[in-house]
XYZ file of N, CA and C in Angstrom:
867
model
N 0.830 -1.209 0.000
C 0.000 0.000 0.000
C 0.859 1.251 0.000
N 1.948 1.210 0.778
C 2.842 2.373 0.824
C 3.455 2.619 -0.550
N 3.862 1.523 -1.229
C 4.450 1.644 -2.566
C 3.418 2.201 -3.547
N 2.189 1.694 -3.475
C 1.148 2.138 -4.389
C 0.826 3.614 -4.191
N 0.741 4.034 -2.936
C 0.436 5.433 -2.653
C 1.531 6.357 -3.186
N 2.776 5.934 -3.045
C 3.874 6.754 -3.537
C 3.883 6.779 -5.062
N 3.582 5.631 -5.661
C 3.565 5.532 -7.122
C 2.493 6.436 -7.725
N 1.348 6.536 -7.043
C 0.248 7.336 -7.576
C 0.562 8.827 -7.589
N 1.582 9.236 -6.857
C 1.998 10.631 -6.906
C 2.597 10.976 -8.268
N 3.017 9.942 -8.990
C 3.644 10.141 -10.303
C 2.710 9.728 -11.433
N 1.419 9.638 -11.150
C 0.439 9.216 -12.155
C -0.700 10.212 -12.227
N -1.473 10.118 -13.296
C -2.646 10.977 -13.445
C -3.772 10.460 -12.559
N -4.837 11.225 -12.486
C -6.036 10.763 -11.800
C -6.640 9.606 -12.590
N -7.498 8.798 -12.002
C -8.104 7.678 -12.740
C -8.745 8.148 -14.051
N -8.370 7.484 -15.147
C -8.886 7.888 -16.454
C -9.971 6.944 -16.957
N -10.360 5.967 -16.141
C -11.426 5.064 -16.557
C -11.385 3.770 -15.767
N -12.368 2.937 -16.037
C -12.473 1.644 -15.368
C -12.253 0.544 -16.390
N -11.479 -0.480 -16.009
C -11.173 -1.567 -16.930
C -11.938 -2.831 -16.566
N -12.984 -3.129 -17.354
C -13.744 -4.369 -17.237
C -14.246 -4.625 -15.819
N -14.515 -3.545 -15.086
C -15.057 -3.676 -13.747
C -14.082 -4.188 -12.714
N -12.775 -4.201 -13.053
C -11.789 -4.743 -12.117
C -11.058 -3.670 -11.333
N -11.180 -2.412 -11.725
C -10.493 -1.359 -10.992
C -10.212 -0.167 -11.883
N -9.664 0.865 -11.288
C -9.366 2.098 -12.014
C -8.053 1.993 -12.770
N -7.979 2.747 -13.864
C -6.762 2.791 -14.679
C -6.100 4.150 -14.478
N -4.822 4.131 -14.132
C -4.041 5.350 -13.981
C -2.967 5.387 -15.061
N -2.549 6.591 -15.411
C -1.482 6.752 -16.393
C -0.206 7.180 -15.678
N 0.785 6.300 -15.677
C 2.076 6.574 -15.043
C 2.948 7.336 -16.035
N 3.225 8.600 -15.760
C 3.863 9.458 -16.751
C 5.190 10.054 -16.309
N 5.503 10.025 -15.050
C 6.627 10.794 -14.510
C 7.984 10.361 -15.069
N 8.810 11.345 -15.394
C 10.183 11.072 -15.831
C 10.999 10.453 -14.695
N 10.604 10.688 -13.457
C 11.323 10.107 -12.328
C 11.228 8.578 -12.331
N 10.190 8.048 -12.959
C 10.024 6.600 -13.046
C 10.729 6.044 -14.272
N 10.530 6.705 -15.424
C 11.073 6.184 -16.681
C 12.554 6.522 -16.879
N 12.991 7.655 -16.296
C 14.377 8.076 -16.473
C 15.410 7.065 -16.010
N 15.321 6.553 -14.774
C 16.333 5.602 -14.280
C 16.438 4.309 -15.088
N 15.387 3.941 -15.842
C 15.488 2.726 -16.669
C 15.737 3.095 -18.135
N 16.150 4.362 -18.352
C 16.514 4.852 -19.680
C 15.372 4.723 -20.680
N 14.149 4.995 -20.201
C 12.970 4.964 -21.064
C 12.254 6.312 -20.997
N 13.025 7.366 -20.912
C 12.459 8.683 -20.710
C 11.519 9.094 -21.850
N 11.828 8.642 -23.069
C 11.010 9.016 -24.221
C 10.139 7.872 -24.726
N 9.936 6.868 -23.904
C 9.116 5.739 -24.317
C 7.683 6.202 -24.581
N 7.051 5.569 -25.551
C 5.707 5.980 -25.950
C 4.696 5.870 -24.813
N 4.898 4.918 -23.905
C 3.944 4.716 -22.810
C 3.886 5.905 -21.863
N 4.927 6.732 -21.858
C 4.951 7.869 -20.944
C 4.062 9.016 -21.441
N 3.777 9.000 -22.731
C 2.975 10.074 -23.302
C 1.492 9.878 -22.971
N 0.756 10.946 -23.101
C -0.672 10.878 -22.848
C -1.368 10.100 -23.960
N -2.293 9.235 -23.578
C -3.053 8.447 -24.547
C -4.525 8.470 -24.160
N -5.359 8.175 -25.141
C -6.785 8.072 -24.864
C -7.042 6.824 -24.028
N -8.176 6.825 -23.327
C -8.503 5.652 -22.524
C -8.749 4.432 -23.403
N -9.283 4.651 -24.603
C -9.503 3.544 -25.524
C -8.179 2.880 -25.904
N -7.151 3.700 -26.123
C -5.815 3.163 -26.435
C -5.300 2.336 -25.255
N -5.447 2.860 -24.055
C -4.967 2.154 -22.863
C -5.718 0.841 -22.675
N -7.025 0.883 -22.857
C -7.833 -0.321 -22.693
C -7.459 -1.379 -23.739
N -7.163 -0.931 -24.945
C -6.730 -1.864 -25.990
C -5.453 -2.580 -25.579
N -4.508 -1.828 -25.020
C -3.234 -2.420 -24.604
C -3.438 -3.395 -23.438
N -4.393 -3.098 -22.573
C -4.655 -4.005 -21.452
C -5.275 -5.315 -21.942
N -6.189 -5.233 -22.905
C -6.770 -6.444 -23.483
C -5.681 -7.262 -24.165
N -4.792 -6.570 -24.870
C -3.700 -7.272 -25.544
C -2.773 -7.948 -24.531
N -2.500 -7.275 -23.432
C -1.646 -7.864 -22.408
C -2.292 -9.119 -21.831
N -3.606 -9.090 -21.626
C -4.310 -10.278 -21.147
C -4.121 -11.440 -22.122
N -4.245 -11.149 -23.402
C -4.082 -12.203 -24.413
C -2.662 -12.771 -24.378
N -1.671 -11.908 -24.287
C -0.281 -12.369 -24.269
C 0.005 -13.216 -23.035
N -0.530 -12.808 -21.889
C -0.310 -13.555 -20.651
C -1.002 -14.913 -20.687
N -2.119 -15.003 -21.406
C -2.846 -16.263 -21.489
C -2.261 -17.218 -22.531
N -1.359 -16.708 -23.372
C -0.796 -17.531 -24.452
C 0.722 -17.397 -24.518
N 1.413 -17.754 -23.458
C 2.875 -17.580 -23.443
C 3.622 -18.553 -24.355
N 2.956 -19.599 -24.823
C 3.643 -20.600 -25.639
C 3.861 -20.148 -27.082
N 3.114 -19.155 -27.533
C 3.267 -18.703 -28.917
C 4.587 -17.948 -29.100
N 5.196 -18.155 -30.242
C 6.438 -17.461 -30.577
C 6.073 -16.192 -31.342
N 5.855 -15.107 -30.620
C 5.395 -13.868 -31.229
C 6.528 -13.144 -31.944
N 6.187 -12.500 -33.062
C 7.103 -11.562 -33.705
C 6.903 -10.236 -32.979
N 7.849 -9.866 -32.172
C 7.622 -8.769 -31.221
C 7.911 -7.387 -31.780
N 9.035 -7.233 -32.478
C 9.450 -5.891 -32.881
C 9.083 -5.602 -34.338
N 9.177 -4.332 -34.680
C 8.931 -3.919 -36.065
C 9.904 -4.600 -37.013
N 11.178 -4.680 -36.641
C 12.169 -5.332 -37.496
C 11.888 -6.820 -37.662
N 11.443 -7.472 -36.582
C 11.102 -8.898 -36.667
C 10.017 -9.122 -37.725
N 9.006 -8.280 -37.710
C 7.876 -8.434 -38.626
C 8.276 -8.107 -40.062
N 8.993 -7.015 -40.245
C 9.422 -6.627 -41.593
C 10.336 -7.692 -42.190
N 11.281 -8.181 -41.412
C 12.204 -9.205 -41.919
C 11.481 -10.501 -42.246
N 10.497 -10.861 -41.428
C 9.767 -12.103 -41.676
C 9.047 -12.047 -43.021
N 8.319 -10.963 -43.262
C 7.549 -10.883 -44.501
C 8.432 -10.617 -45.722
N 9.381 -9.705 -45.587
C 10.187 -9.320 -46.748
C 11.264 -10.345 -47.092
N 11.884 -10.946 -46.088
C 12.970 -11.885 -46.345
C 12.475 -13.330 -46.406
N 11.672 -13.732 -45.443
C 11.222 -15.130 -45.409
C 10.125 -15.418 -46.430
N 9.216 -14.464 -46.626
C 8.087 -14.687 -47.529
C 8.181 -13.898 -48.824
N 9.250 -13.109 -48.998
C 9.485 -12.343 -50.233
C 8.328 -11.400 -50.569
N 7.757 -10.770 -49.559
C 6.676 -9.809 -49.756
C 7.288 -8.432 -49.994
N 6.849 -7.683 -51.020
C 7.391 -6.334 -51.245
C 7.146 -5.433 -50.033
N 8.126 -4.655 -49.687
C 8.014 -3.818 -48.499
C 6.936 -2.752 -48.633
N 6.661 -2.331 -49.869
C 5.701 -1.249 -50.040
C 4.252 -1.672 -49.835
N 3.985 -2.968 -49.616
C 2.609 -3.402 -49.339
C 2.378 -3.623 -47.847
N 3.412 -3.488 -47.038
C 3.254 -3.659 -45.599
C 2.464 -2.481 -45.015
N 1.672 -2.710 -43.967
C 0.946 -1.604 -43.336
C 1.936 -0.607 -42.746
N 1.823 0.645 -43.148
C 2.821 1.637 -42.755
C 2.164 2.969 -42.403
N 2.908 3.766 -41.667
C 2.468 5.108 -41.315
C 3.665 6.047 -41.408
N 3.453 7.206 -42.002
C 4.525 8.182 -42.180
C 4.436 9.234 -41.078
N 5.543 9.431 -40.392
C 5.618 10.435 -39.332
C 6.462 11.611 -39.836
N 5.840 12.778 -39.853
C 6.549 13.973 -40.306
C 7.484 14.477 -39.215
N 8.698 14.843 -39.612
C 9.650 15.380 -38.655
C 9.616 16.898 -38.635
N 10.659 17.493 -38.116
C 10.751 18.951 -38.083
C 11.066 19.513 -39.453
N 11.209 20.826 -39.540
C 11.483 21.486 -40.830
C 12.739 20.967 -41.520
N 13.740 20.588 -40.753
C 15.011 20.169 -41.351
C 15.190 18.652 -41.387
N 14.188 17.899 -40.994
C 14.311 16.446 -40.974
C 13.392 15.813 -42.013
N 13.718 14.587 -42.385
C 12.918 13.873 -43.380
C 11.854 13.024 -42.681
N 10.739 12.786 -43.351
C 9.683 11.949 -42.752
C 10.195 10.536 -42.474
N 9.639 9.907 -41.454
C 10.014 8.549 -41.069
C 8.854 7.606 -41.340
N 9.138 6.488 -41.999
C 8.118 5.483 -42.278
C 8.243 4.367 -41.245
N 7.157 4.085 -40.546
C 7.140 3.001 -39.568
C 6.118 1.952 -39.996
N 6.444 0.698 -39.700
C 5.605 -0.410 -40.121
C 4.971 -1.113 -38.912
N 3.769 -1.620 -39.103
C 3.040 -2.352 -38.057
C 2.934 -1.525 -36.774
N 2.511 -0.283 -36.932
C 2.466 0.623 -35.778
C 1.379 0.224 -34.779
N 0.419 -0.602 -35.187
C -0.613 -1.031 -34.245
C -0.061 -1.932 -33.151
N 1.057 -2.624 -33.448
C 1.746 -3.502 -32.485
C 0.867 -4.651 -31.994
N -0.101 -5.053 -32.797
C -0.964 -6.161 -32.412
C -0.217 -7.491 -32.522
N -0.664 -8.523 -31.793
C 0.030 -9.817 -31.814
C 0.129 -10.402 -33.222
N 1.301 -10.952 -33.524
C 1.548 -11.572 -34.815
C 2.398 -12.813 -34.573
N 1.923 -13.967 -35.024
C 2.638 -15.211 -34.745
C 2.216 -16.283 -35.735
N 2.906 -17.411 -35.717
C 2.565 -18.565 -36.546
C 1.829 -19.582 -35.686
N 0.720 -20.108 -36.201
C -0.043 -21.113 -35.464
C -0.919 -21.882 -36.438
N -1.233 -23.126 -36.083
C -2.108 -23.955 -36.909
C -3.544 -23.449 -36.791
N -4.220 -23.172 -37.911
C -5.602 -22.679 -37.847
C -6.585 -23.739 -37.370
N -6.309 -25.006 -37.646
C -7.125 -26.110 -37.164
C -6.200 -27.240 -36.748
N -6.679 -28.126 -35.913
C -5.867 -29.217 -35.400
C -5.290 -30.057 -36.540
N -3.962 -30.244 -36.510
C -3.290 -31.069 -37.500
C -2.848 -30.334 -38.744
N -3.269 -29.085 -38.912
C -2.894 -28.313 -40.094
C -1.529 -27.659 -39.898
N -0.934 -27.234 -41.007
C 0.346 -26.537 -40.940
C 0.146 -25.135 -40.379
N 1.131 -24.603 -39.664
C 1.000 -23.242 -39.115
C 0.865 -22.204 -40.224
N 0.093 -21.192 -39.981
C -0.052 -20.070 -40.901
C 0.183 -18.780 -40.133
N 0.435 -17.709 -40.861
C 0.592 -16.409 -40.227
C -0.736 -16.005 -39.592
N -0.687 -15.670 -38.320
C -1.892 -15.265 -37.592
C -1.765 -13.797 -37.202
N -2.673 -12.984 -37.734
C -2.711 -11.555 -37.426
C -3.732 -11.330 -36.319
N -3.287 -10.776 -35.218
C -4.210 -10.459 -34.151
C -4.768 -9.059 -34.307
N -6.055 -8.906 -34.042
C -6.655 -7.579 -33.936
C -7.270 -7.479 -32.551
N -6.975 -6.412 -31.829
C -7.445 -6.256 -30.454
C -8.561 -5.232 -30.393
N -9.728 -5.695 -29.973
C -10.895 -4.840 -29.771
C -10.948 -4.466 -28.289
N -10.996 -3.179 -28.019
C -10.981 -2.725 -26.624
C -12.333 -2.892 -25.943
N -13.375 -3.248 -26.693
C -14.689 -3.435 -26.104
C -15.574 -2.212 -26.176
N -15.326 -1.338 -27.160
C -16.106 -0.108 -27.269
C -17.461 -0.326 -27.936
N -17.657 -1.461 -28.597
C -18.927 -1.710 -29.270
C -19.014 -1.118 -30.659
N -17.859 -0.776 -31.250
C -17.826 -0.201 -32.598
C -16.816 -0.960 -33.447
N -17.103 -1.061 -34.747
C -16.201 -1.775 -35.661
C -15.379 -0.833 -36.531
N -15.471 0.462 -36.295
C -14.778 1.384 -37.201
C -13.273 1.157 -37.223
N -12.663 0.870 -36.056
C -11.214 0.641 -36.023
C -10.853 -0.671 -36.716
N -11.735 -1.669 -36.640
C -11.501 -2.944 -37.314
C -11.547 -2.758 -38.830
N -12.500 -1.980 -39.310
C -12.610 -1.703 -40.742
C -11.358 -0.991 -41.237
N -10.884 0.003 -40.494
C -9.673 0.727 -40.875
C -8.457 -0.195 -40.849
N -8.427 -1.096 -39.883
C -7.319 -2.047 -39.771
C -7.275 -2.968 -40.989
N -8.410 -3.495 -41.397
C -8.462 -4.370 -42.567
C -8.011 -3.634 -43.826
N -8.410 -2.383 -43.952
C -8.006 -1.586 -45.116
C -6.493 -1.398 -45.152
N -5.882 -1.164 -43.982
C -4.433 -0.960 -43.919
C -3.655 -2.223 -44.274
N -4.254 -3.394 -44.032
C -3.564 -4.667 -44.267
C -3.930 -5.326 -45.594
N -4.810 -4.708 -46.393
C -5.261 -5.333 -47.629
C -4.109 -5.677 -48.558
N -3.167 -4.764 -48.708
C -2.034 -5.009 -49.605
C -1.222 -6.216 -49.201
N -0.973 -6.358 -47.912
C -0.221 -7.507 -47.405
C -1.030 -8.786 -47.557
N -2.312 -8.744 -47.238
C -3.170 -9.929 -47.364
C -3.120 -10.504 -48.776
N -3.095 -9.641 -49.791
C -3.129 -10.108 -51.177
C -1.873 -10.865 -51.579
N -0.799 -10.695 -50.821
C 0.467 -11.368 -51.152
C 0.659 -12.671 -50.382
N -0.332 -13.089 -49.605
C -0.211 -14.301 -48.805
C -1.160 -15.369 -49.319
N -0.680 -16.597 -49.421
C -1.518 -17.695 -49.890
C -2.442 -18.211 -48.791
N -2.026 -18.058 -47.561
C -2.856 -18.499 -46.452
C -2.522 -17.678 -45.211
N -3.540 -17.296 -44.478
C -3.327 -16.565 -43.236
C -4.598 -16.631 -42.405
N -4.500 -16.157 -41.186
C -5.646 -16.140 -40.286
C -5.731 -14.788 -39.587
N -6.951 -14.329 -39.398
C -7.202 -13.122 -38.615
C -7.843 -13.561 -37.307
N -7.213 -13.208 -36.195
C -7.720 -13.563 -34.872
C -8.262 -12.308 -34.201
N -9.578 -12.275 -33.997
C -10.241 -11.118 -33.399
C -10.269 -11.308 -31.887
N -9.518 -10.480 -31.166
C -9.338 -10.606 -29.716
C -10.153 -9.520 -29.020
N -10.975 -9.920 -28.055
C -11.836 -8.936 -27.396
C -12.199 -9.384 -25.985
N -12.584 -8.429 -25.126
C -13.020 -8.777 -23.769
C -14.494 -9.150 -23.714
N -15.220 -8.935 -24.807
C -16.639 -9.298 -24.902
C -16.897 -9.931 -26.263
N -17.896 -10.806 -26.314
C -18.185 -11.510 -27.567
C -19.252 -10.797 -28.397
N -19.656 -9.611 -27.990
C -20.789 -8.936 -28.631
C -20.547 -8.599 -30.100
N -19.283 -8.347 -30.485
C -18.998 -7.937 -31.860
C -18.441 -9.071 -32.713
N -18.365 -10.272 -32.188
C -17.739 -11.372 -32.930
C -18.447 -11.641 -34.265
N -19.766 -11.726 -34.243
C -20.489 -12.054 -35.473
C -20.349 -10.938 -36.510
N -20.517 -9.700 -36.089
C -20.406 -8.581 -37.034
C -19.000 -8.485 -37.597
N -17.992 -8.730 -36.760
C -16.617 -8.678 -37.221
C -16.346 -9.758 -38.270
N -16.876 -10.952 -38.035
C -16.689 -12.033 -39.006
C -17.379 -11.713 -40.329
N -18.575 -11.163 -40.266
C -19.286 -10.801 -41.486
C -18.520 -9.750 -42.267
N -17.988 -8.772 -41.547
C -17.198 -7.730 -42.212
C -15.938 -8.318 -42.836
N -15.259 -9.194 -42.129
C -14.043 -9.810 -42.637
C -14.332 -10.637 -43.888
N -15.402 -11.406 -43.853
C -15.759 -12.237 -45.006
C -16.067 -11.366 -46.231
N -16.786 -10.273 -46.017
C -17.201 -9.426 -47.133
C -16.043 -8.642 -47.737
N -15.154 -8.119 -46.892
C -14.108 -7.223 -47.391
C -12.762 -7.898 -47.637
N -12.538 -9.083 -47.054
C -11.238 -9.747 -47.216
C -11.374 -11.154 -47.793
N -12.070 -12.015 -47.096
C -12.114 -13.424 -47.475
C -12.730 -13.660 -48.856
N -13.939 -13.174 -49.076
C -14.611 -13.416 -50.350
C -13.869 -12.802 -51.537
N -13.413 -11.531 -51.448
C -12.678 -10.973 -52.593
C -11.375 -11.715 -52.907
N -10.650 -12.138 -51.871
C -9.347 -12.764 -52.109
C -9.468 -14.230 -52.514
N -10.525 -14.906 -52.110
C -10.684 -16.311 -52.467
C -11.524 -16.502 -53.725
N -12.125 -15.444 -54.221
C -13.047 -15.567 -55.350
C -12.320 -15.448 -56.685
N -13.080 -15.667 -57.750
C -12.592 -15.527 -59.118
C -12.337 -14.046 -59.385
N -11.116 -13.687 -59.783
C -10.759 -12.288 -59.992
C -11.599 -11.669 -61.097
N -11.857 -12.418 -62.165
C -12.640 -11.861 -63.269
C -14.048 -11.497 -62.808
N -14.621 -12.297 -61.925
C -15.941 -11.989 -61.398
C -15.943 -10.713 -60.590
N -14.864 -10.489 -59.813
C -14.748 -9.266 -59.027
C -14.621 -8.045 -59.939
N -13.866 -8.185 -61.028
C -13.691 -7.068 -61.957
C -15.003 -6.727 -62.643
N -15.741 -7.749 -63.059
C -17.025 -7.512 -63.707
C -18.025 -6.864 -62.748
N -18.004 -7.291 -61.500
C -18.890 -6.665 -60.521
C -18.517 -5.198 -60.327
N -17.218 -4.927 -60.264
C -16.737 -3.552 -60.140
C -17.208 -2.705 -61.320
N -17.077 -3.239 -62.542
C -17.504 -2.502 -63.725
C -19.007 -2.223 -63.689
N -19.807 -3.206 -63.286
C -21.255 -3.045 -63.238
C -21.653 -1.957 -62.244
N -21.090 -2.030 -61.029
C -21.444 -1.043 -59.992
C -20.952 0.336 -60.388
N -19.743 0.404 -60.954
C -19.203 1.700 -61.365
C -20.065 2.327 -62.464
N -20.510 1.508 -63.428
C -21.365 2.025 -64.499
C -22.673 2.591 -63.930
N -23.297 1.851 -63.017
C -24.540 2.313 -62.414
C -24.321 3.609 -61.640
N -23.178 3.698 -60.937
C -22.866 4.896 -60.160
C -22.663 6.105 -61.081
N -21.912 5.911 -62.149
C -21.618 7.025 -63.049
C -22.846 7.469 -63.824
N -23.796 6.562 -64.016
C -25.020 6.903 -64.740
C -26.153 7.312 -63.784
N -25.820 7.434 -62.499
C -26.780 7.876 -61.481
C -28.030 6.997 -61.454
N -27.816 5.685 -61.524
C -28.926 4.754 -61.532
C -29.343 4.308 -60.130
N -28.600 4.724 -59.109
C -28.951 4.354 -57.740
C -29.989 5.319 -57.199
N -31.233 4.868 -57.094
C -32.297 5.684 -56.508
C -32.225 5.595 -54.984
N -32.042 4.364 -54.485
C -31.867 4.121 -53.056
C -30.433 3.656 -52.827
N -29.675 4.307 -51.943
C -28.283 3.898 -51.702
C -28.184 2.439 -51.269
N -27.228 1.726 -51.850
C -26.961 0.338 -51.479
C -25.583 0.303 -50.826
N -25.568 0.187 -49.505
C -24.315 0.305 -48.748
C -23.270 -0.701 -49.200
N -23.674 -1.960 -49.388
C -22.702 -2.988 -49.770
C -22.061 -2.675 -51.118
N -22.847 -2.160 -52.060
C -22.301 -1.801 -53.376
C -21.302 -0.667 -53.260
N -21.639 0.338 -52.470
C -20.746 1.492 -52.337
C -19.446 1.107 -51.638
N -19.549 0.248 -50.629
C -18.340 -0.204 -49.944
C -17.463 -1.012 -50.898
N -18.093 -1.887 -51.687
C -17.331 -2.674 -52.660
C -16.686 -1.761 -53.698
N -17.404 -0.746 -54.152
C -16.872 0.179 -55.146
C -15.624 0.885 -54.636
N -15.661 1.351 -53.400
C -14.503 2.038 -52.826
C -13.293 1.113 -52.718
N -13.536 -0.130 -52.299
C -12.431 -1.083 -52.187
C -11.908 -1.476 -53.558
N -12.822 -1.665 -54.528
C -12.416 -2.077 -55.873
C -11.629 -0.984 -56.585
N -11.957 0.262 -56.332
C -11.194 1.357 -56.952
C -9.720 1.286 -56.558
N -9.452 0.860 -55.349
C -8.073 0.732 -54.889
C -7.398 -0.512 -55.471
N -8.164 -1.605 -55.578
C -7.603 -2.861 -56.087
C -7.341 -2.809 -57.585
N -8.309 -2.259 -58.336
C -8.247 -2.309 -59.798
C -8.026 -0.911 -60.366
N -6.888 -0.346 -60.052
C -6.583 0.984 -60.569
C -5.422 0.906 -61.560
N -5.297 1.919 -62.383
C -4.222 1.945 -63.373
C -4.767 1.938 -64.789
N -3.884 2.201 -65.744
C -4.289 2.319 -67.144
C -4.896 1.030 -67.680
N -4.375 -0.112 -67.263
C -4.883 -1.384 -67.782
C -6.371 -1.543 -67.492
N -6.772 -1.308 -66.247
C -8.171 -1.488 -65.871
C -9.050 -0.375 -66.439
N -8.496 0.834 -66.549
C -9.266 1.921 -67.138
C -9.572 1.629 -68.603
N -8.586 1.129 -69.345
C -8.804 0.800 -70.758
C -9.812 -0.344 -70.912
N -9.720 -1.340 -70.013
C -10.672 -2.443 -70.061
C -12.081 -1.961 -69.751
N -12.193 -1.067 -68.773
C -13.513 -0.547 -68.411
C -14.119 0.228 -69.573
N -13.324 1.080 -70.227
C -13.825 1.862 -71.360
C -14.226 0.942 -72.510
N -13.421 -0.109 -72.731
C -13.760 -1.052 -73.786
C -15.019 -1.837 -73.473
N -15.198 -2.195 -72.182
C -16.374 -2.962 -71.769
C -17.641 -2.115 -71.839
N -17.556 -0.867 -71.373
C -18.750 -0.024 -71.301
C -19.217 0.407 -72.689
N -18.285 0.437 -73.655
C -18.664 0.803 -75.032
C -19.011 -0.415 -75.877
N -18.875 -1.608 -75.299
C -19.231 -2.815 -76.013
C -18.141 -3.414 -76.863
N -16.937 -2.865 -76.818
C -15.830 -3.396 -77.614
C -15.192 -4.626 -76.973
N -15.396 -4.799 -75.671
C -14.861 -5.965 -74.956
C -16.033 -6.682 -74.299
N -16.179 -7.970 -74.607
C -17.282 -8.757 -74.059
C -16.891 -9.394 -72.740
N -17.903 -9.839 -71.995
C -17.647 -10.499 -70.707
C -16.735 -11.711 -70.875
N -16.953 -12.490 -71.911
C -16.150 -13.696 -72.142
C -14.671 -13.343 -72.312
N -14.382 -12.244 -73.017
C -12.994 -11.823 -73.220
C -12.351 -11.415 -71.900
N -13.118 -10.726 -71.068
C -12.583 -10.331 -69.764
C -12.259 -11.551 -68.916
N -13.169 -12.509 -68.895
C -12.946 -13.708 -68.086
C -11.740 -14.497 -68.581
N -11.543 -14.559 -69.883
C -10.393 -15.270 -70.429
C -9.086 -14.577 -70.053
N -9.095 -13.266 -70.079
C -7.869 -12.515 -69.774
C -7.419 -12.711 -68.336
N -8.382 -12.838 -67.423
C -8.040 -12.945 -66.008
C -8.225 -14.354 -65.455
N -8.427 -15.323 -66.327
C -8.682 -16.685 -65.859
C -7.496 -17.274 -65.116
N -6.292 -16.837 -65.454
C -5.095 -17.371 -64.788
C -4.807 -16.698 -63.457
N -5.595 -15.682 -63.125
C -5.337 -14.937 -61.882
C -6.208 -15.391 -60.728
N -6.996 -16.445 -60.929
C -7.824 -16.935 -59.835
C -6.932 -17.391 -58.691
N -6.983 -16.755 -57.547
C -6.061 -17.078 -56.451
C -6.392 -18.397 -55.779
N -5.356 -19.091 -55.347
C -5.535 -20.301 -54.558
C -5.157 -19.972 -53.121
N -6.124 -19.492 -52.393
C -5.877 -19.047 -51.025
C -6.795 -19.771 -50.057
N -6.305 -19.881 -48.829
C -7.138 -20.374 -47.733
C -7.028 -19.346 -46.616
N -8.149 -18.738 -46.298
C -8.163 -17.646 -45.332
C -9.068 -18.022 -44.163
N -8.585 -17.799 -42.966
C -9.303 -18.189 -41.762
C -9.653 -16.973 -40.909
N -10.755 -17.079 -40.194
C -11.138 -16.066 -39.218
C -11.490 -16.774 -37.914
N -10.909 -16.321 -36.811
C -11.200 -16.882 -35.495
C -11.377 -15.754 -34.493
N -11.988 -16.077 -33.376
C -12.159 -15.097 -32.308
C -11.552 -15.625 -31.022
N -11.196 -14.709 -30.158
C -10.608 -15.076 -28.867
C -11.201 -14.164 -27.797
N -11.813 -14.760 -26.805
C -12.383 -14.013 -25.685
C -11.405 -14.053 -24.524
N -10.846 -12.912 -24.161
C -9.857 -12.897 -23.089
C -10.514 -13.155 -21.743
N -9.715 -13.719 -20.842
C -10.142 -13.982 -19.459
C -11.370 -14.877 -19.380
N -11.424 -15.898 -20.182
C -12.572 -16.809 -20.085
C -12.165 -18.155 -19.511
N -10.936 -18.229 -19.006
C -10.511 -19.445 -18.313
C -9.984 -20.549 -19.194
N -10.049 -20.357 -20.504
C -9.510 -21.362 -21.413
C -9.120 -20.675 -22.704
N -8.383 -21.373 -23.525
C -7.922 -20.794 -24.780
C -8.815 -21.224 -25.929
N -9.539 -20.300 -26.553
C -10.359 -20.647 -27.701
C -9.520 -21.034 -28.916
N -8.199 -20.908 -28.835
C -7.358 -21.366 -29.940
C -7.386 -22.879 -30.021
N -7.764 -23.528 -28.920
C -7.983 -24.962 -28.961
C -9.255 -25.204 -29.776
N -9.216 -26.164 -30.698
C -10.314 -26.358 -31.633
C -11.655 -26.574 -30.933
N -11.663 -27.201 -29.782
C -12.907 -27.504 -29.105
C -13.616 -26.267 -28.594
N -12.855 -25.178 -28.356
C -13.445 -24.022 -27.696
C -13.427 -22.778 -28.589
N -13.102 -22.923 -29.885
C -13.020 -21.747 -30.719
C -14.399 -21.152 -30.969
N -14.487 -19.822 -30.866
C -15.759 -19.141 -31.071
C -15.962 -18.808 -32.541
N -14.879 -18.697 -33.311
C -14.990 -18.319 -34.708
C -15.219 -19.529 -35.586
N -15.371 -19.243 -36.886
C -15.546 -20.282 -37.891
C -14.411 -20.160 -38.874
N -13.652 -21.245 -39.077
C -12.509 -21.122 -39.996
C -13.001 -21.130 -41.422
N -12.085 -20.743 -42.298
C -12.471 -20.595 -43.702
C -12.024 -21.731 -44.565
N -11.839 -22.939 -44.021
C -11.358 -24.031 -44.840
C -12.396 -24.415 -45.893
């Protein structure tokens, strides 16, 4: 108690409650971080309570799964994908940090710092890259949607992978899986020519103002497809298709060799439930085999 009382002199007032277990304080003092040479560590800076809660959920997951061989640092992750899997560096999830007037911008990769490791998606299967996403329990999927968008480029370069949705509550598991299937699994496992034709159809309707009632799924697909199918090649094909110079059969023949052979999995993990849902008997998610 004496130690705790003294420690709280170097922390902020309670910034929130974590899962009904107690108050969360932010330890910020240089007197604490300085002696361990972490004076400029990111944890010392002010963060939103949602950020703090996310890190606490992630810590629970890590403590419950010590057997996994996690890729911990940014260099570990970059080297694994670029050297071991020959993935181009420019498709990795990245964020650019602007420096001062006389310094150059810095590019950092995997800034979310979510768990990343190799594990078998189902009992007896070969290990695959497992991307963890940590939901802080806010009841919103906006951060998950943004996360999937940031990782789309990397996902397209992998033949098999798994997304593990980690959360302190199971309330968003179904919606998260539906979103993942619609924006990642189905597009990457489907026939590429079919995706291109769907993009052309929706784009034509949009440009001709044929949507009387907004169709959310179409608009979301259109935005994602614009990023996937951009460049002169697709623009020329679209112009040829819309004017009738290129038939559907010709498009399908051109992209018939691009049908991906992928196996993509989605699983969920409920922290602090007394067992590991990574065990096949207790998994809450549905794999994509």
